[in-house]
């Protein structure tokens, strides 16, 4: 049953996303302006829209979030820390205020930057990846297995963007270091989101906060260049540091039982 539902989700998600993105590429439409921007945005929401479709079709119960102080703080810190540390290590932090001000102004001010940060990626994706797919994968895999499968699926979903002119991924290229590190970072980032959403019980809102903090900080810090490898290293170290805490909790539950 769970496997069939995951396949259904995957088909709906790819149809909602890859077909419109492919059409934009074939037609040569600009994904940043006019109707092209609207189509692009709706397609980018494919994961969350697919989750909504599955919940409506099968009337499945959604998880309840435990509201507490630790997970929002942890989500923001864990999402923002890798880009900030990498920027500090390459010596770019002094340039951060001017670069950040330019980014915020280009987004239409603080409110515009905040709205774009949450909608473009976090809200449009996380109800699907962390809200629907993740808990069902956990029925078959442990934390690391779930991270591997979901991280790979998340990366695969992004691939068409590298062939669609007008996107940041197209500008970065699929095989240079920016493209390679992007795909590698999705695995430790997936584990961090798994940790805050399940271990800290923040659910989808916690994953949205991690995703938003990551995206916003990456935009606000000056371009890292080769520092993206430091960012990957910091993110991987954070994920590795969180793993023992999860293992200890699971071991404690088995002893208590």
CSV table of C-alpha atoms in Angstrom, one decimal:
chain,number,residue,atom,x,y,z
A,1,UNK,CA,0.0,0.0,0.0
A,2,UNK,CA,2.7,2.5,1.0
A,3,UNK,CA,4.9,1.7,-2.0
A,4,UNK,CA,2.0,2.1,-4.3
A,5,UNK,CA,1.1,5.5,-2.8
A,6,UNK,CA,4.7,6.7,-3.1
A,7,UNK,CA,4.7,5.7,-6.8
A,8,UNK,CA,1.4,7.6,-7.3
A,9,UNK,CA,2.9,10.6,-5.6
A,10,UNK,CA,6.0,10.4,-7.8
A,11,UNK,CA,4.0,10.2,-11.0
A,12,UNK,CA,1.7,13.1,-10.0
A,13,UNK,CA,4.7,15.2,-8.9
A,14,UNK,CA,6.7,14.7,-12.0
A,15,UNK,CA,3.7,15.4,-14.3
A,16,UNK,CA,2.9,18.6,-12.4
A,17,UNK,CA,6.6,19.7,-12.5
A,18,UNK,CA,8.5,18.3,-15.4
A,19,UNK,CA,5.8,18.7,-18.1
A,20,UNK,CA,5.4,22.4,-17.5
A,21,UNK,CA,9.1,23.0,-17.2
A,22,UNK,CA,9.7,21.0,-20.3
A,23,UNK,CA,7.1,23.0,-22.2
A,24,UNK,CA,8.8,26.3,-21.1
A,25,UNK,CA,12.0,25.0,-22.5
A,26,UNK,CA,10.6,23.8,-25.8
A,27,UNK,CA,8.7,27.1,-26.3
A,28,UNK,CA,11.6,29.2,-25.2
A,29,UNK,CA,9.5,31.1,-22.7
A,30,UNK,CA,11.2,33.2,-20.0
A,31,UNK,CA,10.5,31.6,-16.6
A,32,UNK,CA,11.1,34.9,-14.9
A,33,UNK,CA,8.5,37.1,-16.6
A,34,UNK,CA,4.8,37.1,-17.5
A,35,UNK,CA,3.0,33.8,-18.1
A,36,UNK,CA,6.2,31.9,-18.1
A,37,UNK,CA,6.9,33.0,-14.5
A,38,UNK,CA,3.4,31.9,-13.4
A,39,UNK,CA,3.8,28.5,-15.1
A,40,UNK,CA,7.2,28.1,-13.6
A,41,UNK,CA,6.0,28.9,-10.1
A,42,UNK,CA,3.1,26.5,-10.3
A,43,UNK,CA,5.3,23.7,-11.6
A,44,UNK,CA,7.9,24.4,-8.8
A,45,UNK,CA,5.0,23.7,-6.3
A,46,UNK,CA,4.6,20.2,-7.8
A,47,UNK,CA,5.7,18.3,-4.7
A,48,UNK,CA,3.3,20.1,-2.3
A,49,UNK,CA,0.5,20.0,-4.9
A,50,UNK,CA,1.1,16.3,-5.4
A,51,UNK,CA,0.9,15.8,-1.6
A,52,UNK,CA,-2.4,17.8,-1.5
A,53,UNK,CA,-3.7,15.6,-4.3
A,54,UNK,CA,-2.8,12.4,-2.4
A,55,UNK,CA,-4.4,13.6,0.8
A,56,UNK,CA,-7.6,14.5,-1.0
A,57,UNK,CA,-7.7,11.3,-3.0
A,58,UNK,CA,-7.0,8.9,-0.1
A,59,UNK,CA,-8.2,11.0,2.9
A,60,UNK,CA,-5.0,10.2,4.7
A,61,UNK,CA,-4.4,11.6,8.2
A,62,UNK,CA,-1.6,14.2,8.4
A,63,UNK,CA,0.9,14.3,11.3
A,64,UNK,CA,0.4,16.6,14.3
A,65,UNK,CA,3.2,19.1,15.0
A,66,UNK,CA,4.4,19.5,18.6
A,67,UNK,CA,4.9,23.2,19.0
A,68,UNK,CA,7.9,24.1,21.2
A,69,UNK,CA,10.8,26.5,21.3
A,70,UNK,CA,13.6,24.2,20.5
A,71,UNK,CA,12.7,23.1,16.9
A,72,UNK,CA,12.2,26.6,15.4
A,73,UNK,CA,15.5,27.8,16.9
A,74,UNK,CA,17.3,24.7,15.8
A,75,UNK,CA,15.7,24.9,12.3
A,76,UNK,CA,16.9,28.4,11.7
A,77,UNK,CA,20.4,27.9,13.1
A,78,UNK,CA,21.0,24.6,11.4
A,79,UNK,CA,19.8,26.0,8.0
A,80,UNK,CA,21.8,29.3,8.2
A,81,UNK,CA,25.0,28.0,9.8
A,82,UNK,CA,26.7,26.3,6.8
A,83,UNK,CA,26.7,29.2,4.4
A,84,UNK,CA,27.7,31.6,7.2
A,85,UNK,CA,30.6,29.5,8.4
A,86,UNK,CA,31.8,28.9,4.8
A,87,UNK,CA,31.6,32.6,4.1
A,88,UNK,CA,33.6,33.3,7.2
A,89,UNK,CA,36.2,30.8,6.3
A,90,UNK,CA,36.8,32.3,2.9
A,91,UNK,CA,36.9,35.8,4.4
A,92,UNK,CA,33.8,37.2,2.8
A,93,UNK,CA,31.8,38.2,5.9
A,94,UNK,CA,32.9,41.9,5.7
A,95,UNK,CA,31.2,42.1,2.3
A,96,UNK,CA,28.0,40.5,3.6
A,97,UNK,CA,26.1,43.7,4.6
A,98,UNK,CA,26.5,45.4,1.2
A,99,UNK,CA,25.7,42.2,-0.7
A,100,UNK,CA,22.7,41.4,1.5
A,101,UNK,CA,21.3,45.0,1.1
A,102,UNK,CA,21.6,44.6,-2.7
A,103,UNK,CA,19.8,41.2,-2.6
A,104,UNK,CA,17.0,42.6,-0.4
A,105,UNK,CA,16.6,45.7,-2.6
A,106,UNK,CA,16.4,43.5,-5.7
A,107,UNK,CA,13.6,41.4,-4.1
A,108,UNK,CA,11.5,44.5,-3.4
A,109,UNK,CA,12.5,45.0,0.2
A,110,UNK,CA,12.4,42.9,3.3
A,111,UNK,CA,8.8,41.7,2.9
A,112,UNK,CA,9.5,40.8,-0.7
A,113,UNK,CA,12.6,38.9,0.2
A,114,UNK,CA,10.8,37.1,3.0
A,115,UNK,CA,7.9,36.1,0.8
A,116,UNK,CA,10.1,34.9,-2.0
A,117,UNK,CA,12.3,32.9,0.5
A,118,UNK,CA,9.4,31.0,2.0
A,119,UNK,CA,7.3,30.4,-1.2
A,120,UNK,CA,10.1,29.6,-3.7
A,121,UNK,CA,11.2,26.2,-2.4
A,122,UNK,CA,10.2,25.8,1.2
A,123,UNK,CA,6.4,26.0,1.0
A,124,UNK,CA,6.2,24.8,-2.6
A,125,UNK,CA,8.2,21.7,-1.9
A,126,UNK,CA,8.2,20.6,1.8
A,127,UNK,CA,4.6,19.5,2.2
A,128,UNK,CA,5.5,16.9,-0.5
A,129,UNK,CA,9.1,15.9,0.5
A,130,UNK,CA,8.9,16.1,4.3
A,131,UNK,CA,5.1,16.0,4.7
A,132,UNK,CA,4.2,13.1,2.5
A,133,UNK,CA,7.2,11.2,1.2
A,134,UNK,CA,9.5,11.2,4.3
A,135,UNK,CA,7.2,9.5,6.9
A,136,UNK,CA,6.3,6.8,4.3
A,137,UNK,CA,9.9,6.1,3.5
A,138,UNK,CA,10.5,5.8,7.3
A,139,UNK,CA,8.1,2.9,7.3
A,140,UNK,CA,10.8,0.9,5.4
A,141,UNK,CA,14.1,2.6,6.2
A,142,UNK,CA,16.0,4.0,9.1
A,143,UNK,CA,17.3,7.6,9.2
A,144,UNK,CA,20.2,7.0,6.9
A,145,UNK,CA,18.2,5.0,4.4
A,146,UNK,CA,15.5,7.6,4.3
A,147,UNK,CA,18.1,10.3,3.8
A,148,UNK,CA,19.7,8.4,0.9
A,149,UNK,CA,16.4,7.7,-1.0
A,150,UNK,CA,14.8,11.1,-0.4
A,151,UNK,CA,18.0,13.0,-1.1
A,152,UNK,CA,18.3,11.2,-4.4
A,153,UNK,CA,14.7,11.8,-5.3
A,154,UNK,CA,15.0,15.5,-4.3
A,155,UNK,CA,18.0,15.9,-6.5
A,156,UNK,CA,16.5,14.1,-9.5
A,157,UNK,CA,13.5,16.4,-9.3
A,158,UNK,CA,15.8,19.4,-9.8
A,159,UNK,CA,17.6,18.1,-12.9
A,160,UNK,CA,15.4,19.7,-15.6
A,161,UNK,CA,16.2,23.2,-14.1
A,162,UNK,CA,19.8,22.7,-15.4
A,163,UNK,CA,18.5,22.6,-19.0
A,164,UNK,CA,16.0,25.5,-18.6
A,165,UNK,CA,17.4,28.9,-19.6
A,166,UNK,CA,16.7,31.6,-17.1
A,167,UNK,CA,17.1,29.6,-14.0
A,168,UNK,CA,20.0,29.8,-11.5
A,169,UNK,CA,20.7,26.1,-12.0
A,170,UNK,CA,21.1,26.7,-15.8
A,171,UNK,CA,23.6,29.5,-15.1
A,172,UNK,CA,25.6,27.3,-12.6
A,173,UNK,CA,25.7,24.3,-15.0
A,174,UNK,CA,25.1,20.6,-14.1
A,175,UNK,CA,28.7,19.4,-13.9
A,176,UNK,CA,30.9,22.3,-12.6
A,177,UNK,CA,31.5,22.5,-8.9
A,178,UNK,CA,28.3,24.5,-8.2
A,179,UNK,CA,26.1,21.8,-9.7
A,180,UNK,CA,28.0,18.9,-8.1
A,181,UNK,CA,28.0,20.4,-4.6
A,182,UNK,CA,24.3,21.3,-4.9
A,183,UNK,CA,23.4,17.6,-5.4
A,184,UNK,CA,25.8,16.4,-2.7
A,185,UNK,CA,24.5,19.0,-0.2
A,186,UNK,CA,21.0,17.6,-0.6
A,187,UNK,CA,21.9,14.5,1.3
A,188,UNK,CA,23.1,16.0,4.6
A,189,UNK,CA,20.4,18.7,4.3
A,190,UNK,CA,17.8,16.0,4.0
A,191,UNK,CA,19.1,14.5,7.2
A,192,UNK,CA,19.0,17.8,9.0
A,193,UNK,CA,15.4,18.3,7.9
A,194,UNK,CA,14.6,14.7,9.0
A,195,UNK,CA,16.1,15.5,12.4
A,196,UNK,CA,14.2,18.7,13.1
A,197,UNK,CA,10.9,17.4,11.6
A,198,UNK,CA,10.9,13.9,13.3
A,199,UNK,CA,13.5,13.9,16.2
A,200,UNK,CA,12.4,17.4,17.4
A,201,UNK,CA,8.9,16.8,16.2
A,202,UNK,CA,8.6,20.0,14.3
A,203,UNK,CA,7.0,18.4,11.2
A,204,UNK,CA,6.7,20.2,8.0
A,205,UNK,CA,7.0,23.7,9.5
A,206,UNK,CA,10.4,22.8,10.9
A,207,UNK,CA,11.5,21.6,7.4
A,208,UNK,CA,10.2,24.8,5.9
A,209,UNK,CA,12.2,26.9,8.3
A,210,UNK,CA,15.4,24.9,7.6
A,211,UNK,CA,14.9,25.2,3.9
A,212,UNK,CA,14.1,28.9,4.1
A,213,UNK,CA,17.0,29.7,6.4
A,214,UNK,CA,19.3,27.8,4.0
A,215,UNK,CA,18.0,29.6,0.9
A,216,UNK,CA,18.0,33.0,2.4
A,217,UNK,CA,21.5,32.8,3.9
A,218,UNK,CA,22.9,31.5,0.7
A,219,UNK,CA,21.5,34.5,-1.1
A,220,UNK,CA,22.6,37.0,1.5
A,221,UNK,CA,26.2,35.9,1.7
A,222,UNK,CA,28.5,36.9,-1.2
A,223,UNK,CA,29.0,34.1,-3.8
A,224,UNK,CA,31.2,31.4,-2.3
A,225,UNK,CA,33.0,30.3,-5.4
A,226,UNK,CA,35.3,27.4,-4.3
A,227,UNK,CA,34.0,28.0,-0.8
A,228,UNK,CA,31.0,25.8,-1.7
A,229,UNK,CA,33.1,22.8,-0.8
A,230,UNK,CA,33.6,24.3,2.7
A,231,UNK,CA,29.8,24.8,2.9
A,232,UNK,CA,29.3,21.1,2.0
A,233,UNK,CA,31.9,20.1,4.6
A,234,UNK,CA,30.2,22.1,7.4
A,235,UNK,CA,26.8,20.8,6.5
A,236,UNK,CA,28.0,17.2,6.4
A,237,UNK,CA,29.7,17.7,9.8
A,238,UNK,CA,26.5,19.1,11.3
A,239,UNK,CA,24.5,16.1,10.0
A,240,UNK,CA,27.2,13.7,11.4
A,241,UNK,CA,27.0,15.5,14.8
A,242,UNK,CA,23.2,15.1,14.9
A,243,UNK,CA,23.3,11.4,14.2
A,244,UNK,CA,24.5,10.2,17.7
A,245,UNK,CA,21.6,12.1,19.4
A,246,UNK,CA,19.1,10.3,17.2
A,247,UNK,CA,20.7,6.9,17.8
A,248,UNK,CA,20.8,7.5,21.6
A,249,UNK,CA,17.1,8.3,21.7
A,250,UNK,CA,16.2,5.2,19.7
A,251,UNK,CA,18.4,3.0,21.9
A,252,UNK,CA,16.8,4.6,25.0
A,253,UNK,CA,13.3,3.8,23.7
A,254,UNK,CA,14.2,0.1,23.1
A,255,UNK,CA,15.6,-0.2,26.7
A,256,UNK,CA,12.5,1.5,28.1
A,257,UNK,CA,10.2,-0.9,26.2
